[in-house]
XYZ file of C-alpha atoms in Angstrom:
775
model
C -21.790 35.185 -123.244
C -18.982 37.571 -123.827
C -15.871 36.730 -122.005
C -15.385 38.695 -118.824
C -12.075 40.305 -118.053
C -10.109 38.350 -115.547
C -10.376 39.622 -111.984
C -7.644 39.364 -109.445
C -9.122 37.375 -106.639
C -7.531 35.409 -103.815
C -7.871 31.742 -104.055
C -9.461 30.220 -100.993
C -9.254 26.517 -100.443
C -11.132 24.636 -97.714
C -9.055 22.826 -95.131
C -9.832 19.931 -92.833
C -7.638 21.409 -90.113
C -9.271 23.731 -87.593
C -6.179 25.883 -87.317
C -5.645 29.105 -89.276
C -3.749 29.005 -92.557
C -0.171 30.173 -92.500
C 0.983 32.783 -95.006
C 4.527 32.316 -96.241
C 6.202 35.419 -97.554
C 8.550 35.311 -100.560
C 12.251 35.727 -100.116
C 12.387 38.546 -102.648
C 13.288 41.906 -101.178
C 11.422 44.097 -103.739
C 8.192 42.232 -103.209
C 7.746 44.013 -99.899
C 8.202 47.415 -101.529
C 5.368 46.832 -104.055
C 3.131 45.085 -101.532
C 3.210 41.741 -103.364
C 2.567 38.624 -101.257
C 4.487 35.905 -103.014
C 2.941 33.148 -100.909
C 0.526 30.289 -101.343
C -2.014 28.735 -99.086
C -1.165 25.293 -97.875
C -2.954 22.809 -100.056
C -5.027 19.850 -99.034
C -4.262 16.276 -99.841
C -6.427 16.365 -103.023
C -4.473 19.233 -104.683
C -0.945 18.015 -104.063
C -0.594 16.766 -107.665
C -0.960 20.289 -109.091
C 1.583 21.713 -106.685
C 4.346 22.133 -109.217
C 2.215 23.737 -111.967
C 0.627 26.197 -109.558
C 4.001 27.401 -108.391
C 5.202 28.009 -111.988
C 2.097 29.964 -112.957
C 2.326 32.127 -109.901
C 5.954 32.935 -110.631
C 5.164 34.067 -114.218
C 2.271 36.319 -113.188
C 4.038 37.851 -110.194
C 5.445 40.748 -112.260
C 2.095 41.751 -113.745
C 0.278 41.469 -110.459
C 2.735 43.726 -108.684
C 1.762 46.692 -110.923
C -1.973 46.315 -110.523
C -2.043 45.307 -106.865
C -2.409 48.799 -105.427
C -5.434 49.624 -107.565
C -7.258 46.395 -107.063
C -6.359 45.719 -103.437
C -9.680 47.037 -102.242
C -11.629 44.974 -104.754
C -10.190 41.620 -103.754
C -12.817 39.278 -102.452
C -13.034 35.668 -101.420
C -14.808 33.344 -103.752
C -15.096 30.548 -101.162
C -17.308 30.457 -98.087
C -14.366 30.391 -95.689
C -14.181 33.226 -93.168
C -10.809 34.939 -93.138
C -8.829 34.325 -90.004
C -7.231 36.915 -87.791
C -3.887 36.068 -89.282
C -5.093 36.877 -92.773
C -6.499 40.183 -91.609
C -3.244 41.008 -89.871
C -1.299 40.236 -93.007
C -3.641 42.390 -95.087
C -3.395 45.223 -92.677
C 0.343 44.921 -92.693
C 0.398 45.193 -96.472
C -1.650 48.359 -96.351
C 0.768 49.890 -93.909
C 3.638 49.051 -96.183
C 1.829 50.664 -99.115
C 1.041 53.775 -97.139
C 4.626 54.285 -96.184
C 5.852 53.777 -99.739
C 3.462 56.149 -101.606
C 6.324 58.347 -102.737
C 8.651 56.511 -105.128
C 12.251 56.402 -104.087
C 14.998 57.732 -106.272
C 17.861 55.535 -107.308
C 20.356 58.001 -105.850
C 18.752 57.731 -102.476
C 18.942 53.951 -102.636
C 22.596 54.033 -103.458
C 23.388 56.154 -100.437
C 21.844 53.616 -97.970
C 24.228 51.063 -96.484
C 23.743 47.600 -97.867
C 23.340 44.771 -95.344
C 22.345 42.075 -97.805
C 23.626 40.063 -100.743
C 21.747 39.361 -104.005
C 21.586 35.807 -105.330
C 19.323 33.896 -107.668
C 16.689 31.522 -106.473
C 15.638 28.277 -108.179
C 13.583 30.144 -110.815
C 16.341 32.562 -111.738
C 14.818 35.505 -109.915
C 16.989 37.710 -107.681
C 17.054 36.706 -104.020
C 18.093 39.036 -101.255
C 19.853 37.434 -98.267
C 20.092 39.747 -95.298
C 22.686 39.562 -92.591
C 21.712 38.151 -89.195
C 20.601 40.672 -86.636
C 22.730 40.610 -83.511
C 20.572 41.018 -80.417
C 21.615 43.478 -77.760
C 20.853 41.116 -74.877
C 22.350 37.710 -74.307
C 19.173 35.671 -74.102
C 17.655 34.105 -77.237
C 13.871 34.057 -77.452
C 13.652 33.164 -81.165
C 11.650 30.197 -82.263
C 13.560 26.954 -82.923
C 14.613 26.386 -86.557
C 12.196 24.150 -88.393
C 13.353 21.976 -91.264
C 9.882 21.081 -92.544
C 7.909 24.176 -93.611
C 4.455 22.627 -94.007
C 3.270 24.279 -90.823
C 0.585 22.618 -88.750
C -0.519 20.261 -91.530
C -0.770 16.723 -90.094
C 1.783 14.290 -91.494
C -1.014 11.777 -92.061
C -1.870 13.715 -95.248
C 1.499 12.658 -96.759
C 1.249 8.948 -96.011
C 0.533 8.063 -99.676
C 3.370 10.235 -101.074
C 7.100 9.627 -101.163
C 7.836 12.975 -99.503
C 6.675 14.367 -96.172
C 6.906 18.138 -96.836
C 9.054 20.967 -98.164
C 12.118 22.686 -96.833
C 12.643 26.440 -96.793
C 13.858 26.384 -100.430
C 10.692 24.623 -101.605
C 12.331 21.282 -102.200
C 10.612 18.072 -101.239
C 11.743 16.295 -98.101
C 12.047 12.626 -98.982
C 10.585 10.118 -96.609
C 13.403 8.102 -94.945
C 13.773 4.468 -95.882
C 12.184 1.805 -93.759
C 11.287 -1.821 -93.961
C 12.935 -5.183 -93.557
C 16.199 -4.079 -95.124
C 16.478 -1.200 -92.690
C 15.625 -3.463 -89.761
C 18.300 -5.952 -90.814
C 20.782 -3.118 -91.160
C 19.927 -1.773 -87.706
C 20.229 -5.241 -86.170
C 23.690 -5.686 -87.718
C 25.107 -2.458 -86.294
C 25.463 -1.245 -82.742
C 22.782 0.947 -81.284
C 24.160 4.511 -81.206
C 24.336 6.415 -77.991
C 21.125 8.279 -77.327
C 19.029 6.033 -79.648
C 15.445 5.799 -78.422
C 13.642 3.878 -81.166
C 11.304 6.831 -81.736
C 10.833 8.918 -84.856
C 10.809 12.686 -84.987
C 7.372 13.586 -86.486
C 8.662 16.779 -88.099
C 11.629 15.225 -89.945
C 10.760 11.520 -90.024
C 14.280 10.692 -88.812
C 15.168 8.675 -85.692
C 14.891 10.719 -82.580
C 18.127 10.945 -80.621
C 18.212 12.277 -77.106
C 21.173 13.688 -75.219
C 22.385 12.339 -71.917
C 20.822 15.268 -70.073
C 17.420 14.613 -71.671
C 17.676 10.922 -70.827
C 18.394 11.814 -67.208
C 15.315 14.067 -67.156
C 13.119 11.236 -68.529
C 14.553 8.846 -65.954
C 13.700 11.215 -63.120
C 10.164 11.668 -64.447
C 9.652 7.875 -64.581
C 10.843 7.598 -60.953
C 8.446 10.336 -59.823
C 11.293 12.678 -59.047
C 11.795 16.351 -59.777
C 13.282 16.713 -63.316
C 15.516 19.613 -62.333
C 18.935 18.507 -61.123
C 20.029 19.788 -57.762
C 16.470 20.367 -56.535
C 16.190 20.031 -52.756
C 12.777 18.615 -51.751
C 13.415 19.477 -48.098
C 14.742 23.043 -48.005
C 15.626 24.664 -44.721
C 12.725 26.338 -43.009
C 12.850 30.091 -43.127
C 11.819 31.370 -39.750
C 9.767 34.369 -40.735
C 8.355 34.568 -37.215
C 10.869 33.502 -34.564
C 10.110 32.546 -30.971
C 12.017 35.536 -29.696
C 9.804 37.892 -27.744
C 10.143 41.372 -29.124
C 10.019 44.443 -26.933
C 7.725 46.370 -29.247
C 4.778 44.847 -31.147
C 4.501 44.884 -34.920
C 1.804 47.484 -34.658
C 1.045 49.729 -31.718
C -2.347 50.727 -33.057
C -5.193 49.924 -30.679
C -7.596 47.199 -31.610
C -10.512 48.706 -33.555
C -13.949 48.329 -32.093
C -15.350 46.870 -35.302
C -13.439 43.664 -34.621
C -15.299 43.048 -31.389
C -17.781 40.217 -31.725
C -20.136 40.018 -28.740
C -20.516 36.584 -27.205
C -24.026 35.188 -27.099
C -23.124 32.931 -24.196
C -21.855 35.839 -22.127
C -24.946 37.852 -23.051
C -27.133 35.054 -21.710
C -25.148 34.918 -18.478
C -25.362 38.687 -18.053
C -29.132 38.656 -18.622
C -29.464 35.826 -16.126
C -27.654 37.915 -13.509
C -29.740 40.983 -14.419
C -32.983 39.047 -13.965
C -31.746 37.753 -10.616
C -30.992 41.314 -9.483
C -34.425 42.505 -10.644
C -36.198 39.669 -8.861
C -34.233 40.316 -5.702
C -32.392 37.004 -5.624
C -29.076 38.835 -5.824
C -28.645 41.872 -3.623
C -26.069 44.528 -4.421
C -23.182 45.062 -2.068
C -24.044 47.182 0.913
C -21.089 48.576 2.817
C -21.233 47.856 6.552
C -22.324 50.634 8.826
C -19.634 52.286 10.839
C -21.664 52.209 14.020
C -22.104 48.423 13.954
C -21.235 46.850 17.240
C -18.259 44.520 17.305
C -18.770 40.888 18.142
C -18.047 40.483 21.817
C -17.275 36.808 21.387
C -14.133 37.551 19.386
C -11.166 38.512 21.540
C -8.341 40.479 20.044
C -4.987 40.977 21.649
C -2.403 43.616 20.948
C 0.952 42.231 21.897
C 2.493 45.711 21.804
C -0.253 47.456 23.740
C 1.779 47.678 26.932
C 4.995 48.582 25.150
C 5.683 51.468 27.487
C 9.199 52.627 28.229
C 10.642 50.410 30.889
C 13.558 51.060 33.131
C 16.833 49.608 32.022
C 17.113 46.114 33.460
C 19.345 43.220 32.419
C 16.377 40.856 32.237
C 14.278 43.147 30.027
C 14.585 42.855 26.238
C 12.963 45.546 24.046
C 11.273 44.739 20.764
C 13.784 44.205 17.954
C 14.167 47.085 15.513
C 15.034 47.006 11.855
C 18.620 47.994 11.071
C 18.981 51.212 9.059
C 19.673 50.758 5.360
C 23.227 51.024 4.122
C 24.950 51.749 0.863
C 24.207 48.274 -0.479
C 20.431 48.918 -0.320
C 20.740 52.068 -2.435
C 19.455 52.018 -6.016
C 22.648 53.792 -7.092
C 25.354 52.370 -4.805
C 29.015 53.321 -5.077
C 31.100 51.173 -7.444
C 32.951 49.469 -4.586
C 29.668 47.946 -3.352
C 28.749 46.411 -6.719
C 29.714 42.730 -7.003
C 31.816 41.471 -9.873
C 31.142 38.362 -11.941
C 32.897 35.906 -9.583
C 31.049 37.298 -6.568
C 27.718 36.952 -8.401
C 28.433 33.330 -9.289
C 29.483 32.547 -5.714
C 26.306 34.193 -4.385
C 24.060 32.267 -6.793
C 25.707 28.904 -6.063
C 25.500 29.333 -2.291
C 22.449 28.173 -0.331
C 19.952 30.755 0.839
C 20.837 30.114 4.462
C 24.568 30.582 3.803
C 24.258 33.913 1.988
C 25.282 37.042 3.889
C 22.607 39.098 2.150
C 19.290 38.177 0.611
C 19.935 40.401 -2.410
C 22.725 41.611 -4.676
C 23.432 45.357 -4.926
C 22.279 46.616 -8.330
C 22.953 49.925 -10.015
C 20.093 51.884 -11.653
C 20.279 55.208 -13.490
C 17.174 56.639 -11.875
C 14.650 55.748 -9.218
C 11.876 55.183 -11.725
C 13.871 52.337 -13.314
C 14.012 50.355 -10.080
C 11.893 47.160 -10.532
C 9.654 45.608 -7.922
C 11.325 43.659 -5.099
C 10.315 40.014 -5.428
C 11.072 39.172 -1.781
C 9.054 42.010 -0.299
C 6.243 39.855 1.110
C 8.649 37.271 2.462
C 10.674 39.877 4.339
C 7.526 41.419 5.811
C 6.341 38.005 6.927
C 9.693 37.277 8.570
C 9.547 40.649 10.251
C 6.144 39.740 11.701
C 7.574 36.470 12.944
C 10.462 38.309 14.566
C 8.037 40.569 16.407
C 5.713 37.736 17.322
C 8.393 35.347 18.496
C 10.685 37.932 20.085
C 11.467 37.096 23.747
C 10.277 39.529 26.393
C 12.358 38.212 29.250
C 15.929 37.070 29.214
C 16.338 33.428 30.218
C 19.456 31.540 31.046
C 20.137 28.762 28.566
C 21.453 25.468 29.834
C 24.670 24.465 28.148
C 24.192 20.721 27.785
C 26.088 18.478 25.427
C 23.580 16.500 23.303
C 25.850 13.463 23.322
C 25.591 13.297 27.063
C 21.834 12.719 26.802
C 22.321 9.507 24.805
C 22.638 6.295 26.775
C 26.159 4.985 27.103
C 26.152 1.601 25.474
C 28.929 -0.835 26.251
C 31.438 -1.862 23.641
C 30.418 -5.118 21.895
C 33.905 -6.507 22.530
C 33.255 -6.193 26.241
C 30.052 -8.255 25.968
C 31.644 -11.502 24.868
C 30.983 -14.391 24.618
C 28.426 -14.497 21.827
C 28.320 -16.493 18.583
C 30.423 -15.079 15.766
C 31.335 -17.892 13.349
C 29.775 -20.991 11.800
C 31.299 -24.109 13.373
C 29.227 -26.971 11.883
C 26.913 -27.483 8.925
C 24.329 -30.290 9.068
C 23.333 -31.609 5.641
C 20.892 -34.400 4.901
C 17.422 -32.940 4.354
C 15.941 -32.791 0.897
C 14.301 -29.390 0.627
C 13.776 -26.761 3.294
C 14.482 -27.327 6.983
C 11.463 -25.750 8.644
C 12.181 -26.345 12.329
C 14.876 -27.472 14.758
C 15.379 -27.815 18.505
C 18.250 -28.637 20.885
C 17.434 -31.160 23.623
C 17.683 -30.082 27.318
C 20.982 -31.943 27.743
C 22.602 -30.009 24.862
C 23.873 -33.129 23.094
C 21.287 -33.699 20.376
C 19.737 -31.598 17.652
C 16.335 -32.481 16.169
C 15.246 -31.120 12.791
C 12.272 -31.481 10.444
C 11.760 -30.382 6.875
C 9.849 -30.566 3.626
C 10.953 -34.146 2.971
C 8.631 -35.371 5.803
C 11.454 -36.714 7.962
C 12.601 -36.003 11.490
C 16.346 -36.307 11.985
C 18.445 -36.446 15.154
C 21.998 -35.107 14.930
C 24.908 -35.308 17.320
C 25.616 -31.670 18.072
C 29.307 -32.269 18.749
C 30.192 -34.474 15.784
C 27.497 -33.303 13.269
C 26.640 -36.968 12.663
C 23.078 -38.110 11.975
C 22.131 -40.628 14.677
C 18.482 -41.394 13.856
C 15.738 -40.417 11.427
C 12.145 -41.408 10.724
C 9.773 -40.542 7.880
C 6.406 -39.503 9.276
C 4.464 -39.177 6.025
C 4.785 -39.509 2.300
C 3.382 -36.135 1.334
C 3.290 -34.284 4.633
C 5.742 -31.580 5.658
C 7.204 -31.533 9.144
C 6.414 -27.993 10.290
C 7.729 -28.052 13.851
C 9.769 -30.230 16.238
C 10.102 -29.577 20.009
C 11.766 -31.480 22.885
C 9.977 -32.092 26.169
C 11.614 -30.054 28.987
C 13.647 -31.996 31.543
C 16.651 -34.258 31.364
C 14.944 -37.217 32.996
C 13.359 -38.288 29.707
C 13.943 -37.817 25.961
C 10.534 -37.199 24.407
C 10.230 -35.403 21.082
C 7.036 -33.921 19.634
C 6.761 -33.308 15.895
C 3.891 -31.971 13.798
C 3.369 -33.162 10.219
C 0.229 -31.862 8.579
C -2.775 -32.356 10.877
C -1.029 -34.985 13.037
C 1.216 -34.659 16.064
C 3.658 -37.496 16.760
C 5.171 -38.226 20.180
C 8.346 -40.285 19.877
C 11.204 -41.619 21.963
C 14.252 -41.771 19.689
C 16.714 -44.585 20.533
C 19.681 -42.264 20.925
C 20.487 -42.505 24.606
C 22.863 -45.135 25.923
C 21.041 -45.359 29.265
C 18.167 -47.902 29.017
C 16.593 -46.506 32.188
C 16.096 -43.083 30.583
C 14.504 -44.687 27.549
C 12.201 -46.758 29.747
C 11.098 -43.704 31.724
C 10.433 -41.846 28.468
C 8.202 -44.629 27.153
C 6.296 -44.796 30.435
C 5.594 -41.055 30.327
C 4.192 -41.282 26.789
C 2.172 -44.486 27.394
C 0.776 -43.428 30.793
C -2.378 -41.900 29.332
C -3.773 -44.946 27.609
C -5.770 -45.859 30.754
C -7.810 -42.664 30.710
C -10.743 -41.789 28.491
C -9.438 -38.811 26.609
C -12.759 -37.877 25.017
C -15.916 -39.429 26.347
C -19.620 -38.719 26.861
C -20.513 -35.724 29.021
C -24.041 -34.916 30.280
C -25.541 -37.484 27.928
C -24.610 -35.503 24.854
C -22.081 -36.818 22.352
C -19.530 -34.247 21.214
C -17.058 -34.401 18.449
C -13.620 -34.950 20.010
C -11.146 -32.103 19.625
C -8.348 -34.592 18.859
C -7.870 -38.323 18.517
C -5.034 -40.129 20.357
C -4.062 -43.355 18.571
C -1.131 -45.607 17.826
C 0.765 -44.567 14.698
C 1.172 -48.089 13.280
C 3.662 -50.946 13.546
C 6.175 -49.388 11.168
C 6.476 -46.165 13.120
C 6.296 -47.958 16.473
C 9.378 -49.967 15.578
C 11.199 -46.666 14.885
C 10.214 -45.237 18.279
C 7.065 -43.259 17.371
C 4.551 -44.144 20.112
C 1.542 -41.784 19.896
C -0.288 -40.071 17.051
C -2.623 -37.136 17.778
C -4.953 -36.176 14.924
C -6.345 -32.626 14.892
C -8.719 -30.841 12.504
C -6.269 -28.492 10.810
C -2.561 -28.237 10.033
C -0.435 -27.653 13.135
C 2.184 -24.895 12.892
C 3.305 -24.325 16.520
C 4.107 -26.636 19.476
C 4.954 -25.113 22.863
C 5.704 -27.170 26.011
C 4.879 -26.238 29.584
C 7.902 -25.890 31.862
C 6.979 -29.116 33.765
C 6.579 -31.222 30.621
C 3.031 -32.307 31.507
C 1.221 -30.053 29.005
C 1.917 -28.700 25.568
C -0.041 -26.306 23.393
C -0.529 -26.373 19.627
C -1.666 -23.690 17.181
C -3.520 -24.347 13.938
C -4.015 -20.926 12.263
C -6.863 -22.202 10.084
C -8.688 -24.037 12.865
C -11.004 -21.143 13.888
C -12.531 -22.260 17.219
C -10.125 -25.241 17.455
C -7.094 -23.180 16.457
C -5.507 -23.270 19.946
C -5.477 -26.560 21.807
C -3.861 -27.647 25.112
C -2.900 -31.303 25.429
C -2.348 -33.256 28.685
C 0.307 -35.913 28.199
C -0.467 -38.049 31.288
C -4.170 -38.344 30.417
C -4.067 -38.234 26.613
C -6.557 -35.404 26.853
C -7.046 -32.478 24.461
C -8.855 -29.282 25.487
C -9.973 -26.250 23.493
C -9.646 -23.277 25.892
C -11.267 -20.710 23.606
C -14.797 -20.822 22.260
C -14.198 -17.680 20.261
C -10.898 -16.002 19.584
C -10.635 -12.554 18.020
C -8.239 -12.640 15.153
C -6.208 -15.326 13.426
C -3.871 -17.045 15.952
C -0.198 -17.194 15.020
C 1.734 -18.316 18.126
C 1.173 -19.478 21.703
C 3.489 -19.977 24.735
C 3.339 -20.624 28.470
C 4.831 -18.255 31.023
C 8.146 -19.613 32.335
C 7.122 -19.367 36.034
C 3.449 -18.357 36.340
C 0.158 -19.964 35.207
C -0.206 -17.470 32.395
C -0.835 -18.381 28.792
C 0.087 -16.012 25.913
C -1.666 -16.157 22.528
C -0.607 -13.981 19.573
C -2.925 -13.075 16.723
C -1.972 -11.076 13.663
C -1.783 -7.724 15.506
C -2.318 -8.383 19.232
C -0.857 -10.555 22.008
C -3.266 -11.553 24.790
C -2.270 -13.016 28.163
C -4.676 -15.220 30.130
C -4.593 -16.404 33.745
C -5.196 -20.164 33.583
C -6.014 -20.493 37.275
C -8.630 -17.728 37.252
C -9.536 -18.243 33.572
C -9.595 -14.561 32.765
C -7.890 -12.114 30.416
C -5.027 -10.218 32.008
C -3.527 -7.911 29.396
C -3.586 -7.117 25.688
C -0.234 -6.119 24.213
C -0.184 -3.903 21.129
C 3.136 -4.301 19.320
C 2.009 -2.179 16.372
C 3.126 -4.753 13.796
C 1.037 -5.577 10.762
C 1.539 -9.334 11.027
C 3.175 -11.090 13.966
C 5.255 -14.130 13.055
C 6.530 -15.319 16.493
C 7.393 -14.168 19.997
C 9.408 -15.432 22.980
C 9.432 -14.711 26.724
C 12.467 -13.760 28.751
C 13.442 -16.355 31.405
C 12.525 -13.781 34.047
C 9.010 -13.500 32.635
C 8.801 -9.674 32.614
C 10.002 -8.995 29.071
C 8.924 -10.254 25.689
C 10.304 -9.935 22.142
C 8.121 -10.035 19.032
C 9.112 -10.692 15.423
C 6.916 -9.582 12.517
C 6.675 -10.088 8.798
C 7.076 -6.321 8.267
C 10.811 -6.564 9.163
C 10.544 -5.265 12.751
C 11.783 -6.653 16.060
C 9.909 -5.275 19.078
C 10.857 -5.433 22.786
C 8.010 -5.308 25.317
C 8.408 -4.568 28.996
C 5.316 -6.144 30.550
C 5.547 -3.975 33.689
C 6.038 -0.760 31.744
C 3.368 -0.541 29.058
C 1.342 -2.433 26.505
C 3.280 -0.617 23.806
C 6.752 -1.746 22.756
C 9.712 -0.363 24.658
C 12.079 -0.623 21.664
C 11.560 -1.135 17.955
C 14.558 -2.509 16.043
C 14.830 -2.477 12.270
C 17.914 -4.306 11.074
C 16.556 -6.636 8.384
C 15.552 -6.100 4.767
C 12.931 -8.860 4.739
C 10.481 -10.575 7.062
C 11.539 -11.937 10.470
C 10.571 -15.602 10.858
C 11.665 -16.526 14.414
C 12.947 -14.909 17.625
C 14.498 -16.644 20.644
C 15.860 -15.785 24.109
C 18.760 -17.720 25.606
C 17.291 -19.799 28.456
C 20.595 -20.743 30.108
C 21.483 -17.463 31.833
C 23.300 -15.629 29.050
C 21.869 -12.142 28.253
C 21.484 -12.963 24.574
C 18.655 -13.131 22.094
C 18.530 -13.536 18.316
C 16.205 -13.311 15.346
C 16.116 -15.069 11.955
C 15.062 -13.363 8.730
C 14.261 -14.177 5.116
C 17.246 -12.125 3.968
C 19.466 -15.104 4.980
C 20.972 -13.516 8.110
C 20.749 -13.805 11.882
C 21.066 -10.811 14.199
C 22.602 -11.431 17.637
C 21.688 -8.960 20.406
C 22.752 -8.342 23.967
C 19.684 -7.930 26.178
C 20.386 -7.274 29.847
C 17.489 -7.145 32.309
C 18.054 -6.172 35.944
C 15.789 -6.496 38.962
C 15.831 -2.764 39.606
C 12.555 -1.357 38.339
C 14.102 2.089 37.920
C 16.529 0.862 35.276
C 15.432 -0.088 31.788
C 16.694 -3.023 29.820
C 19.957 -2.629 27.894
C 19.764 -3.670 24.250
C 22.936 -3.730 22.154
C 23.250 -5.229 18.637
C 26.313 -7.475 18.574
C 26.744 -9.483 15.383
C 25.174 -10.248 12.018
C 25.621 -13.901 11.038
C 25.403 -14.732 7.346
C 25.771 -18.131 5.716
C 22.399 -19.419 4.596
C 21.408 -18.998 0.967
C 18.094 -17.431 0.037
C 15.891 -19.709 -2.059
C 12.524 -18.658 -3.434
C 12.432 -15.560 -1.225
C 13.000 -17.644 1.941
C 16.105 -17.486 4.140
C 16.432 -18.612 7.779
C 13.231 -20.275 9.027
C 13.980 -21.210 12.676
C 16.534 -20.633 15.438
C 17.328 -22.120 18.851
C 19.943 -21.690 21.605
C 22.114 -24.209 23.374
C 20.772 -24.730 26.932
C 24.128 -23.914 28.587
C 26.618 -22.495 26.068
C 26.359 -19.200 24.111
C 25.802 -21.148 20.913
C 22.893 -21.009 18.546
C 21.670 -23.210 15.702
C 19.669 -22.131 12.664
C 17.560 -23.872 10.014
C 17.543 -22.512 6.460
C 15.562 -22.850 3.293
C 18.722 -24.096 1.566
C 18.309 -27.518 3.295
C 21.057 -27.088 5.917
C 21.331 -26.504 9.635
C 24.220 -24.476 11.029
C 25.849 -24.279 14.454
C 27.179 -20.823 15.372
C 29.695 -20.506 18.228
């Protein structure tokens, strides 16, 4: 075949990379004028050996190609199957534009007149090279791309792994791969690590990658999950776009459009339900009342001003009150002298409503239409109605009486002496609480019993313990009481369910001791509980000897009951005594006969839980107190006389006045109540002087008008209680003294109290294990 003339065709080489090929323009300035592209396509790894030869051939043919480029530009085709990229098309289009603009050849004179902004040098092949001056941007910011040392473009560096160079610089020289290996590692180990060294390699240059301090700080923040930007505030101040301040005008005064209304299905159902009820007649529409309806004759209406006819002037006649005419202060635009200043406003606001001269402050308004509603309008109208309704019609003379004169004139406590004021003696010896005490009728001895199960006899004058006996190992002595009368010294004590009658060997007169033993032992000849009507009954109590050990100590009789005994009360003659066992139910109250060793249960059924019992000081009347009531019974007629209602929640104890007509009651709800038996079943006086429960109350039985109470707050309250025979005069009750000395232990204070039979002295038993004599 004949040889074909050579055609100018672009060389197209296939690439493994998916990215478009980059066209590198030559540095020659005249190449742009002739439309010559002095560039090469980036070669693949297989054609790198022919790189040098290809560049030399292209440089030699560049002059010839520049002359024929314009004629053959349209005939250039691509011999390979590769589709030209957008970048190639853009380059081609750009070349055509350059050719179109340069169709007319320039004259050399015109070129000389243009200002030169470049310098001409020679490149590596000896060709002229035009170096243009840098263009100074008008604005300060720099949006140019960073300078790249390696000009291979987007070719992966893995293609150069088998070559000693890694690419080409802008002058076409090879970039040598940096040294590495054991020698370099030994050199790096022998020198100090430079500042900013990271151990990484820059992929574009192959050199160690060094980071600045600012970049290291950014990496550190990223590793710590912080914001890379320095000075960033993660919690900025909230910008209140919509404040809580209520504006006078809305954001938009346009009315709500009807298209926004969404009808409620629930309300539609309710409306249809009401409509159906109206149609069915279950709901009738409102029908106004007829005017000619007759008024209800059963309703009476009164017009209090119906007879307000003019009356003749009379000093006893009072007309209806009229409203005062308004003054300048009530005006909506008062004169300046009636307007209050700031100090007057503050004084008016701080003052109470009752102390204010006026119910309002004068306020100035520009016009009547700016006057707001009066907030006290309804209140003033209501008060006006009250003034008309409660206005007097007739003048009445008012009595000028001093209120202090209506109060009873109580005597001065200093004028009511003697009464106990100080603690004279303290009796110590009990282990634990002292629950009960009693002074013997002679006033010389004091008996006490406590939690240690012992009964102790003290000399009241010397505070010396004269005798003691232990009644039980685990039983508590709840109460001790002396038998009335000075002819014998008999003491009754209750420990648990047993009652012990004893004659303590404290008297120096053997005759008195002998009489005392005879009184206690006189009942052994009688059958206390026997067989009645052929039917055996369970005895209410058992009278036995206490045992040789107690008999040697003076304990002669032991009475065993069914429940724990809390109260012992002697009859004035000393022949009978009553006991109370609150948990005994039908056997809670028992009356014992000392001369017959007989025990009787007077009540088959008792309403309530019994708390205390006592005989009347002069009449055959027996008083029994339950939790809320006190009942009095006539023992001779065996009938109920009276039921007293103190009004207390829980009665603790009570005591009768020596005259028998008055009674005091102590309660666990901190109240002391005085009852006049001839006056009413309700209390005459209620005294509240204690902070805790009242445990015991006691009248003085020796003629002194004194009584006292003991409370769990550790104090005793001494009162003056004078009772006269005149039925027209009430009892005089005056609080005299508060005695404090006992310590409160486990919420318990003073547990019992008793008076000296002749002197105005009292003794008290406390939960702190002591007894005290107050004189």
